[in-house]
CSV table of C-alpha atoms and ligand atoms in Angstrom, one decimal:
chain,number,residue,atom,x,y,z
A,1,MET,CA,74.9,126.0,-126.5
A,2,LYS,CA,76.6,122.6,-126.1
A,3,GLU,CA,74.9,119.7,-127.9
A,4,ILE,CA,75.7,116.1,-127.5
A,5,ARG,CA,74.1,113.4,-129.6
A,6,VAL,CA,73.4,110.0,-128.2
A,7,LYS,CA,73.5,107.8,-131.3
A,8,LEU,CA,71.2,104.7,-130.8
A,9,LYS,CA,69.7,104.4,-134.3
A,10,GLU,CA,65.9,105.2,-134.1
A,11,ARG,CA,66.3,105.8,-130.4
A,12,SER,CA,68.9,108.6,-130.9
A,13,TYR,CA,68.5,111.9,-129.1
A,14,ALA,CA,70.2,115.2,-128.2
A,15,ILE,CA,71.4,116.5,-124.9
A,16,HIS,CA,71.4,120.3,-124.8
A,17,ILE,CA,73.4,122.2,-122.2
A,18,GLN,CA,73.3,125.9,-121.5
A,19,SER,CA,72.4,128.5,-118.9
A,20,THR,CA,68.8,129.6,-118.8
A,21,LEU,CA,67.9,126.9,-121.3
A,22,LEU,CA,64.8,126.2,-119.2
A,23,ASP,CA,63.0,128.9,-121.1
A,24,GLU,CA,63.7,127.3,-124.4
A,25,ALA,CA,62.9,123.7,-123.3
A,26,GLY,CA,59.4,123.9,-124.9
A,27,ALA,CA,60.8,125.0,-128.3
A,28,LEU,CA,63.5,122.3,-128.2
A,29,ALA,CA,60.8,119.7,-127.3
A,30,ARG,CA,58.6,120.9,-130.2
A,31,GLN,CA,61.6,120.5,-132.6
A,32,ALA,CA,62.4,117.0,-131.3
A,33,LEU,CA,58.8,115.7,-131.1
A,34,GLY,CA,57.2,117.3,-134.1
A,35,ASN,CA,53.7,118.7,-134.4
A,36,ASN,CA,51.7,115.6,-133.5
A,37,ALA,CA,52.5,116.0,-129.8
A,38,HIS,CA,49.7,118.0,-128.3
A,39,GLN,CA,49.8,117.4,-124.5
A,40,ALA,CA,52.8,117.7,-122.2
A,41,ILE,CA,52.5,116.3,-118.7
A,42,ILE,CA,55.2,117.9,-116.5
A,43,LEU,CA,56.1,115.5,-113.7
A,44,SER,CA,57.9,117.2,-110.7
A,45,ASN,CA,57.8,117.5,-107.0
A,46,ALA,CA,56.7,120.5,-104.8
A,47,THR,CA,60.3,121.6,-104.1
A,48,VAL,CA,61.4,121.8,-107.7
A,49,ALA,CA,58.0,122.9,-109.1
A,50,ALA,CA,58.0,125.9,-106.8
A,51,LEU,CA,61.4,126.9,-108.1
A,52,TYR,CA,61.1,126.2,-111.9
A,53,GLY,CA,57.6,124.9,-112.6
A,54,LYS,CA,56.1,128.2,-113.9
A,55,ARG,CA,59.0,129.0,-116.2
A,56,LEU,CA,59.0,125.5,-117.7
A,57,GLN,CA,55.2,125.5,-118.1
A,58,ARG,CA,55.3,128.8,-119.9
A,59,SER,CA,58.0,127.6,-122.2
A,60,PHE,CA,55.9,124.5,-123.2
A,61,THR,CA,52.7,126.5,-123.5
A,62,ASP,CA,54.5,129.0,-125.8
A,63,ALA,CA,55.6,126.1,-128.0
A,64,GLY,CA,51.9,125.1,-128.5
A,65,PHE,CA,51.6,122.3,-125.9
A,66,ARG,CA,48.6,121.8,-123.7
A,67,VAL,CA,50.3,121.6,-120.4
A,68,GLN,CA,49.3,119.7,-117.2
A,69,ARG,CA,51.4,119.3,-114.0
A,70,PHE,CA,51.6,116.3,-111.8
A,71,LEU,CA,53.5,116.4,-108.5
A,72,ILE,CA,54.9,113.5,-106.6
A,73,GLY,CA,56.3,113.4,-103.1
A,74,ASP,CA,59.9,114.6,-102.6
A,75,GLY,CA,62.3,111.8,-101.8
A,76,GLU,CA,63.5,108.3,-102.7
A,77,ARG,CA,60.6,106.7,-100.7
A,78,TYR,CA,58.2,108.0,-103.3
A,79,LYS,CA,60.0,106.2,-106.2
A,80,ASN,CA,57.6,103.3,-106.1
A,81,LEU,CA,54.7,101.6,-107.9
A,82,GLN,CA,52.1,103.6,-105.9
A,83,THR,CA,53.5,106.8,-107.4
A,84,ALA,CA,53.6,105.2,-110.8
A,85,GLU,CA,50.0,104.1,-110.5
A,86,ALA,CA,48.9,107.6,-109.5
A,87,LEU,CA,50.6,108.9,-112.6
A,88,TYR,CA,49.1,106.3,-114.9
A,89,LYS,CA,45.6,107.2,-113.5
A,90,PHE,CA,46.3,110.9,-114.2
A,91,LEU,CA,47.5,110.2,-117.8
A,92,ILE,CA,44.4,108.1,-118.5
A,93,GLU,CA,42.1,110.7,-117.1
A,94,GLN,CA,43.8,113.4,-119.2
A,95,GLN,CA,43.5,111.2,-122.2
A,96,VAL,CA,47.2,111.4,-122.9
A,97,GLU,CA,47.9,109.7,-126.3
A,98,ARG,CA,50.8,107.9,-127.9
A,99,ALA,CA,52.2,111.0,-129.5
A,100,ASP,CA,52.1,113.1,-126.3
A,101,VAL,CA,54.9,113.5,-123.9
A,102,VAL,CA,55.9,113.2,-120.3
A,103,VAL,CA,58.4,115.8,-119.1
A,104,ALA,CA,60.5,115.1,-116.0
A,105,LEU,CA,61.5,118.2,-114.1
A,106,GLY,CA,63.6,117.3,-111.1
A,107,GLY,CA,66.3,115.0,-109.8
A,108,GLY,CA,66.9,111.3,-110.4
A,109,VAL,CA,63.8,110.3,-108.5
A,110,VAL,CA,61.4,112.3,-110.8
A,111,GLY,CA,63.4,111.2,-113.9
A,112,ASP,CA,63.3,107.5,-113.0
A,113,VAL,CA,59.6,107.5,-112.3
A,114,ALA,CA,58.7,109.6,-115.4
A,115,GLY,CA,60.8,107.4,-117.6
A,116,PHE,CA,59.3,104.2,-116.2
A,117,VAL,CA,55.8,105.4,-116.6
A,118,ALA,CA,56.5,106.7,-120.1
A,119,ALA,CA,58.1,103.3,-121.0
A,120,THR,CA,55.0,101.4,-120.0
A,121,TYR,CA,51.9,103.7,-120.5
A,122,LEU,CA,50.3,102.7,-123.8
A,123,ARG,CA,53.3,100.4,-124.3
A,124,GLY,CA,55.6,103.4,-124.4
A,125,ILE,CA,55.2,107.1,-125.0
A,126,ARG,CA,57.9,109.7,-125.4
A,127,PHE,CA,59.5,111.5,-122.5
A,128,VAL,CA,61.8,114.5,-122.0
A,129,GLN,CA,64.4,114.8,-119.2
A,130,ILE,CA,64.9,118.2,-117.6
A,131,PRO,CA,67.3,117.3,-114.8
A,132,THR,CA,67.8,119.7,-112.0
A,133,THR,CA,70.4,118.0,-109.7
A,134,LEU,CA,74.0,117.6,-110.6
A,135,LEU,CA,73.7,113.8,-110.3
A,136,ALA,CA,70.7,113.8,-112.7
A,137,GLN,CA,72.4,116.2,-115.1
A,138,ILE,CA,75.6,114.0,-115.5
A,139,ASP,CA,74.2,110.6,-114.9
A,140,SER,CA,70.6,109.5,-114.4
A,141,SER,CA,69.0,111.6,-117.2
A,142,VAL,CA,71.2,110.0,-119.9
A,143,GLY,CA,71.2,106.4,-120.9
A,144,GLY,CA,67.6,105.2,-120.6
A,145,LYS,CA,67.6,103.3,-117.4
A,146,THR,CA,64.3,103.9,-115.8
A,147,GLY,CA,62.6,102.3,-112.8
A,148,VAL,CA,61.1,102.3,-109.4
A,149,ASN,CA,62.0,100.6,-106.1
A,150,HIS,CA,60.3,97.6,-104.5
A,151,ALA,CA,59.9,97.1,-100.8
A,152,LEU,CA,62.5,94.3,-101.1
A,153,GLY,CA,65.1,96.3,-103.0
A,154,LYS,CA,66.1,99.4,-104.9
A,155,ASN,CA,65.5,99.8,-108.7
A,156,LEU,CA,64.1,96.2,-109.0
A,157,ILE,CA,61.3,97.2,-111.3
A,158,GLY,CA,62.3,99.0,-114.5
A,159,ALA,CA,62.7,99.3,-118.2
A,160,PHE,CA,65.2,100.6,-120.7
A,161,HIS,CA,63.5,103.6,-122.3
A,162,GLN,CA,65.6,106.3,-123.9
A,163,PRO,CA,64.3,109.9,-123.6
A,164,ALA,CA,63.5,111.9,-126.7
A,165,LEU,CA,65.5,114.8,-125.5
A,166,VAL,CA,67.5,116.0,-122.5
A,167,VAL,CA,67.6,119.7,-121.6
A,168,ILE,CA,70.2,120.8,-119.0
A,169,ASP,CA,70.2,124.3,-117.5
A,170,PRO,CA,73.2,124.5,-115.1
A,171,GLU,CA,71.7,127.6,-113.5
A,172,THR,CA,69.2,125.4,-111.8
A,173,LEU,CA,72.0,124.0,-109.7
A,174,ARG,CA,72.3,127.3,-107.8
A,175,SER,CA,69.3,126.3,-105.6
A,176,LEU,CA,70.6,122.8,-104.9
A,177,PRO,CA,71.7,122.1,-101.3
A,178,PRO,CA,75.5,122.0,-101.2
A,179,ARG,CA,75.4,118.4,-100.0
A,180,GLU,CA,73.5,117.3,-103.1
A,181,ARG,CA,76.1,119.2,-105.2
A,182,HIS,CA,78.9,117.4,-103.5
A,183,ALA,CA,77.3,114.1,-104.1
A,184,GLY,CA,77.1,114.9,-107.8
A,185,LEU,CA,80.7,115.9,-107.9
A,186,HIS,CA,81.7,112.5,-106.7
A,187,GLU,CA,79.9,110.9,-109.7
A,188,ALA,CA,81.8,113.4,-111.9
A,189,ILE,CA,85.1,112.4,-110.4
A,190,LYS,CA,84.0,108.8,-111.3
A,191,TYR,CA,83.9,109.7,-115.0
A,192,GLY,CA,87.4,111.2,-114.8
A,193,VAL,CA,88.8,108.1,-113.2
A,194,ILE,CA,87.2,105.6,-115.6
A,195,LYS,CA,87.8,107.5,-118.8
A,196,ASP,CA,89.4,110.9,-118.8
A,197,ARG,CA,92.4,111.9,-116.8
A,198,ARG,CA,92.1,115.5,-118.0
A,199,LEU,CA,88.6,115.7,-116.7
A,200,PHE,CA,89.8,114.5,-113.3
A,201,GLN,CA,92.5,117.1,-113.2
A,202,ARG,CA,90.1,119.8,-114.2
A,203,ILE,CA,87.8,118.9,-111.4
A,204,ALA,CA,90.7,118.9,-109.0
A,205,ARG,CA,91.7,122.4,-110.2
A,206,ASP,CA,88.3,123.9,-110.4
A,207,LEU,CA,86.7,122.5,-107.3
A,208,ASP,CA,86.1,125.9,-105.7
A,209,LEU,CA,84.5,127.2,-108.9
A,210,LEU,CA,82.3,124.2,-109.2
A,211,ASN,CA,81.3,124.3,-105.6
A,212,GLY,CA,80.6,128.0,-106.1
A,213,CYS,CA,78.3,127.2,-109.0
A,214,ASP,CA,80.2,128.9,-111.7
A,215,SER,CA,78.0,128.3,-114.7
A,216,GLU,CA,80.7,128.0,-117.3
A,217,ALA,CA,82.7,125.5,-115.2
A,218,LEU,CA,79.6,123.5,-114.5
A,219,ALA,CA,78.4,123.5,-118.1
A,220,GLN,CA,81.8,122.2,-119.2
A,221,LEU,CA,81.9,119.5,-116.6
A,222,ILE,CA,78.3,118.4,-117.3
A,223,ALA,CA,79.0,118.3,-121.1
A,224,ARG,CA,82.1,116.1,-120.7
A,225,CYS,CA,80.4,113.7,-118.3
A,226,CYS,CA,77.4,113.4,-120.6
A,227,GLU,CA,79.7,112.8,-123.5
A,228,ILE,CA,81.5,110.0,-121.7
A,229,LYS,CA,78.2,108.4,-120.6
A,230,ALA,CA,76.8,108.8,-124.1
A,231,ARG,CA,79.8,107.0,-125.7
A,232,VAL,CA,79.6,104.1,-123.2
A,233,VAL,CA,75.8,103.7,-123.6
A,234,GLU,CA,76.1,103.8,-127.4
A,235,GLN,CA,78.4,100.8,-127.3
A,236,ASP,CA,76.5,98.9,-124.6
A,237,GLU,CA,73.0,100.2,-124.2
A,238,ARG,CA,71.8,97.3,-122.0
A,239,GLU,CA,74.8,96.8,-119.7
A,240,GLY,CA,76.1,93.7,-121.3
A,241,ASP,CA,79.7,94.5,-120.4
A,242,LEU,CA,81.4,97.9,-121.0
A,243,ARG,CA,78.6,99.8,-119.2
A,244,ARG,CA,79.7,98.1,-116.1
A,245,ILE,CA,82.7,100.5,-115.8
A,246,LEU,CA,80.2,103.1,-114.8
A,247,ASN,CA,79.8,101.1,-111.6
A,248,PHE,CA,83.3,102.3,-110.4
A,249,GLY,CA,82.9,102.9,-106.6
A,250,HIS,CA,79.5,101.2,-106.5
A,251,THR,CA,80.4,97.8,-105.1
A,252,VAL,CA,81.3,99.2,-101.7
A,253,GLY,CA,79.1,102.3,-102.2
A,254,HIS,CA,75.9,100.2,-102.5
A,255,ALA,CA,77.0,98.2,-99.4
A,256,LEU,CA,77.5,101.4,-97.4
A,257,GLU,CA,74.0,102.6,-98.4
A,258,ALA,CA,72.4,99.2,-97.5
A,259,VAL,CA,74.1,98.8,-94.1
A,260,THR,CA,73.0,102.3,-93.1
A,261,HIS,CA,69.5,101.6,-94.4
A,262,TYR,CA,69.7,104.4,-97.1
A,263,ARG,CA,69.6,107.0,-94.4
A,264,ARG,CA,73.1,108.1,-93.8
A,265,PHE,CA,74.7,108.6,-97.2
A,266,LEU,CA,73.5,110.3,-100.4
A,267,HIS,CA,74.2,107.9,-103.2
A,268,GLY,CA,77.1,110.0,-104.5
A,269,GLU,CA,78.7,110.2,-101.1
A,270,ALA,CA,78.6,106.4,-100.8
A,271,VAL,CA,80.2,106.2,-104.2
A,272,GLY,CA,82.9,108.7,-103.1
A,273,GLN,CA,83.8,106.3,-100.3
A,274,GLY,CA,83.5,103.3,-102.6
A,275,MET,CA,86.0,104.9,-105.0
A,276,ARG,CA,88.5,105.4,-102.2
A,277,VAL,CA,88.2,101.7,-101.2
A,278,ALA,CA,88.5,100.6,-104.9
A,279,ALA,CA,91.7,102.6,-105.3
A,280,ARG,CA,93.1,101.1,-102.2
A,281,ILE,CA,92.4,97.6,-103.4
A,282,ALA,CA,93.9,98.5,-106.8
A,283,GLU,CA,97.1,99.8,-105.0
A,284,ARG,CA,97.4,96.7,-102.9
A,285,ALA,CA,96.8,94.4,-105.9
A,286,GLY,CA,99.8,96.1,-107.6
A,287,LEU,CA,97.6,97.7,-110.2
A,288,LEU,CA,97.7,101.4,-109.2
A,289,ALA,CA,100.7,103.5,-108.2
A,290,ALA,CA,100.6,104.8,-104.6
A,291,ASP,CA,100.8,108.5,-105.6
A,292,GLU,CA,97.8,108.0,-108.0
A,293,ARG,CA,95.8,106.5,-105.1
A,294,GLN,CA,96.7,109.3,-102.8
A,295,HIS,CA,95.8,111.9,-105.4
A,296,LEU,CA,92.4,110.3,-106.0
A,297,ASP,CA,91.8,110.1,-102.2
A,298,GLU,CA,92.8,113.7,-101.7
A,299,VAL,CA,90.4,115.0,-104.4
A,300,VAL,CA,87.5,112.9,-103.1
A,301,LEU,CA,88.0,114.1,-99.6
A,302,ARG,CA,88.3,117.7,-100.7
A,303,VAL,CA,84.9,117.8,-102.4
A,304,GLY,CA,83.0,118.1,-99.1
A,305,ARG,CA,82.6,116.3,-95.8
A,306,LEU,CA,81.5,112.7,-96.0
A,307,PRO,CA,79.3,111.0,-93.4
A,308,THR,CA,81.3,108.9,-91.0
A,309,THR,CA,81.9,105.2,-91.6
A,310,LYS,CA,83.9,104.6,-88.4
A,311,ASN,CA,81.1,102.9,-86.5
A,312,LEU,CA,80.2,100.4,-89.2
A,313,ALA,CA,81.1,96.8,-88.9
A,314,LEU,CA,83.3,95.2,-91.5
A,315,ARG,CA,81.2,92.0,-91.4
A,316,ASP,CA,78.0,93.9,-92.3
A,317,ILE,CA,79.7,95.6,-95.2
A,318,MET,CA,81.0,92.3,-96.5
A,319,LYS,CA,77.6,90.7,-96.1
A,320,ALA,CA,75.9,93.5,-97.9
A,321,MET,CA,78.4,93.1,-100.8
A,322,GLN,CA,77.8,89.4,-101.0
A,323,ARG,CA,74.1,89.9,-101.2
A,324,ASP,CA,74.6,92.3,-104.1
A,325,LYS,CA,76.9,89.9,-105.8
A,326,LYS,CA,74.1,87.4,-106.4
A,327,ALA,CA,73.0,89.7,-109.2
A,328,ALA,CA,76.5,89.4,-110.8
A,329,ALA,CA,76.7,85.6,-111.3
A,330,GLY,CA,77.9,84.9,-107.8
A,331,ARG,CA,81.1,86.9,-107.9
A,332,LEU,CA,82.2,90.1,-106.3
A,333,ALA,CA,83.0,92.4,-109.2
A,334,PHE,CA,85.2,95.4,-108.7
A,335,VAL,CA,86.0,98.2,-111.1
A,336,LEU,CA,89.6,99.1,-110.4
A,337,PRO,CA,91.7,102.0,-111.6
A,338,VAL,CA,95.1,101.1,-113.2
A,339,THR,CA,95.8,104.8,-113.6
A,340,ILE,CA,93.6,107.9,-113.2
A,341,GLY,CA,91.7,107.7,-116.6
A,342,ARG,CA,91.6,103.9,-117.1
A,343,VAL,CA,90.0,101.0,-115.2
A,344,VAL,CA,89.8,97.2,-115.4
A,345,ILE,CA,87.1,94.9,-114.0
A,346,LYS,CA,88.2,92.2,-111.6
A,347,THR,CA,86.1,89.4,-110.3
A,348,ASP,CA,88.8,87.2,-108.7
A,349,LEU,CA,90.2,89.3,-105.9
A,350,PRO,CA,91.1,87.5,-102.6
A,351,LEU,CA,88.6,88.4,-99.8
A,352,PRO,CA,91.4,89.3,-97.3
A,353,LEU,CA,92.6,91.9,-99.7
A,354,ILE,CA,89.1,93.4,-99.9
A,355,ARG,CA,88.6,93.2,-96.2
A,356,SER,CA,91.9,94.9,-95.3
A,357,SER,CA,91.4,97.7,-97.9
A,358,ILE,CA,87.9,98.5,-96.5
A,359,LYS,CA,89.3,98.4,-92.9
A,360,GLU,CA,92.2,100.7,-93.8
A,361,THR,CA,90.1,103.2,-95.7
A,362,LEU,CA,86.9,103.4,-93.8
A,363,LEU,CA,87.0,101.9,-90.3
B,401,NAD,N1,68.5,106.0,-114.2
B,401,NAD,C1,69.7,106.0,-113.9
B,401,NAD,O1,70.6,105.7,-114.8
B,401,NAD,C2,70.2,106.5,-112.6
B,401,NAD,C3,71.5,106.7,-112.3
B,401,NAD,C4,71.9,107.2,-111.1
B,401,NAD,C5,70.9,107.4,-110.1
B,401,NAD,N2,69.6,107.1,-110.3
B,401,NAD,C6,68.6,107.3,-109.3
B,401,NAD,O2,68.5,108.7,-109.1
B,401,NAD,C7,68.0,108.9,-107.8
B,401,NAD,C8,68.8,110.0,-107.1
B,401,NAD,O3,68.7,111.2,-107.8
B,401,NAD,P1,69.1,112.6,-107.2
B,401,NAD,O4,70.4,112.5,-106.5
B,401,NAD,O5,68.9,113.6,-108.2
B,401,NAD,O6,68.0,112.7,-106.0
B,401,NAD,P2,66.5,113.4,-105.9
B,401,NAD,O7,65.8,113.2,-107.2
B,401,NAD,O8,65.9,112.8,-104.7
B,401,NAD,O9,66.9,114.9,-105.6
B,401,NAD,C9,67.6,115.3,-104.5
B,401,NAD,C10,66.9,116.4,-103.7
B,401,NAD,O10,67.1,117.7,-104.4
B,401,NAD,C11,65.9,118.4,-104.6
B,401,NAD,N3,66.1,119.2,-105.8
B,401,NAD,C12,66.2,118.7,-107.1
B,401,NAD,N4,66.6,119.7,-107.9
B,401,NAD,C13,66.7,120.8,-107.1
B,401,NAD,C14,67.1,122.1,-107.4
B,401,NAD,N5,67.5,122.5,-108.6
B,401,NAD,N6,67.2,123.0,-106.4
B,401,NAD,C15,66.8,122.6,-105.1
B,401,NAD,N7,66.5,121.3,-104.8
B,401,NAD,C16,66.4,120.5,-105.8
B,401,NAD,C17,64.9,117.3,-104.7
B,401,NAD,O11,63.6,117.8,-104.5
B,401,NAD,C18,65.4,116.3,-103.7
B,401,NAD,O12,64.9,116.7,-102.4
B,401,NAD,C19,68.0,107.6,-107.1
B,401,NAD,O13,66.7,107.1,-107.0
B,401,NAD,C20,68.9,106.7,-108.0
B,401,NAD,O14,68.5,105.4,-108.0
B,401,NAD,C21,69.3,106.7,-111.6
């Protein structure tokens, strides 16, 4: 079993990664939470619960928890305050106490809602992440960002609340639709580009194995990505500075999601396109060698087919980025690779350079 520790003083926790670990999640939770946790509320959706709910429930029951299940709707549109409110009501009705635990079984949507409710119910109770999408296993389950969407924007309501434990079973990815797996692989490529050239090369080499759900290849990939995220979060838990490098590919990625009303791209797919644009900007700005840019481009495109961007308007993409920039002190911030494995953050790029790079890459 691979174990990675996220060291954040009294908020430290372990990430465990291994095939069939789902069956041991209860025992691991018991170890992490101690004997004063009596109730475990498993939060999931119907899709994931049908696949893994029973096994997880058994494992928690065997570890001495009184287990209840609460299912939310499947999809980003259920990541909202109404869903959170329904869960608060359930927790109150079940008399869930401070020492009890919420267990998130599912992708990033389930994890974000579970974490947010756990952060706020009774001023904070513990929660365990059992992520079942590749994106959640390498990204959203680690780091303590939790939250829900508001009608006026994504992830606007939230809290930092670290999980008490993360249990990752790569076997659960076998049932994941290929498109979701590809989206996760784009986020994995992101880690390679920002911090680890060898990881990037391994993804390029093992792409077929990863796409074919080879458990060992996936476990290794997940472990390395979690390790990178853990080290970044340890140094910058609340995204003061360093954590911003995790946004590589996201400046344009977010804009692509927004201009297509979150209907065309999975998040990871938009990040894939965003990374291609960022690399093009870096090349044109003289920061990245042409062959490095081409290599990145080739690997991103080899992961799987990306939704088309051809019919989008440059003006709309630019506008969407400008709207996003308000959140970043009025400047467009780009994370740019200087080589595969190292990035810098630039906030003073000329707009024509950005425009022409988007045009050349996407339109
Ligand atoms: N908190 C963070 O740091 C952070 C980071 C990145 C993304 N996010 C959030 O994560 C969310 C996206 O997460 P996601 O990509 O996991 O999407 P998701 O949670 O919607 O899951 C994608 C789909 O896969 C299904 N699914 C999940 N596991 C499955 C399995 N093993 N087999 C078959 N189907 C399965 C789900 O039911 C869903 O339909 C977004 O809301 C995003 O804002 C949060």
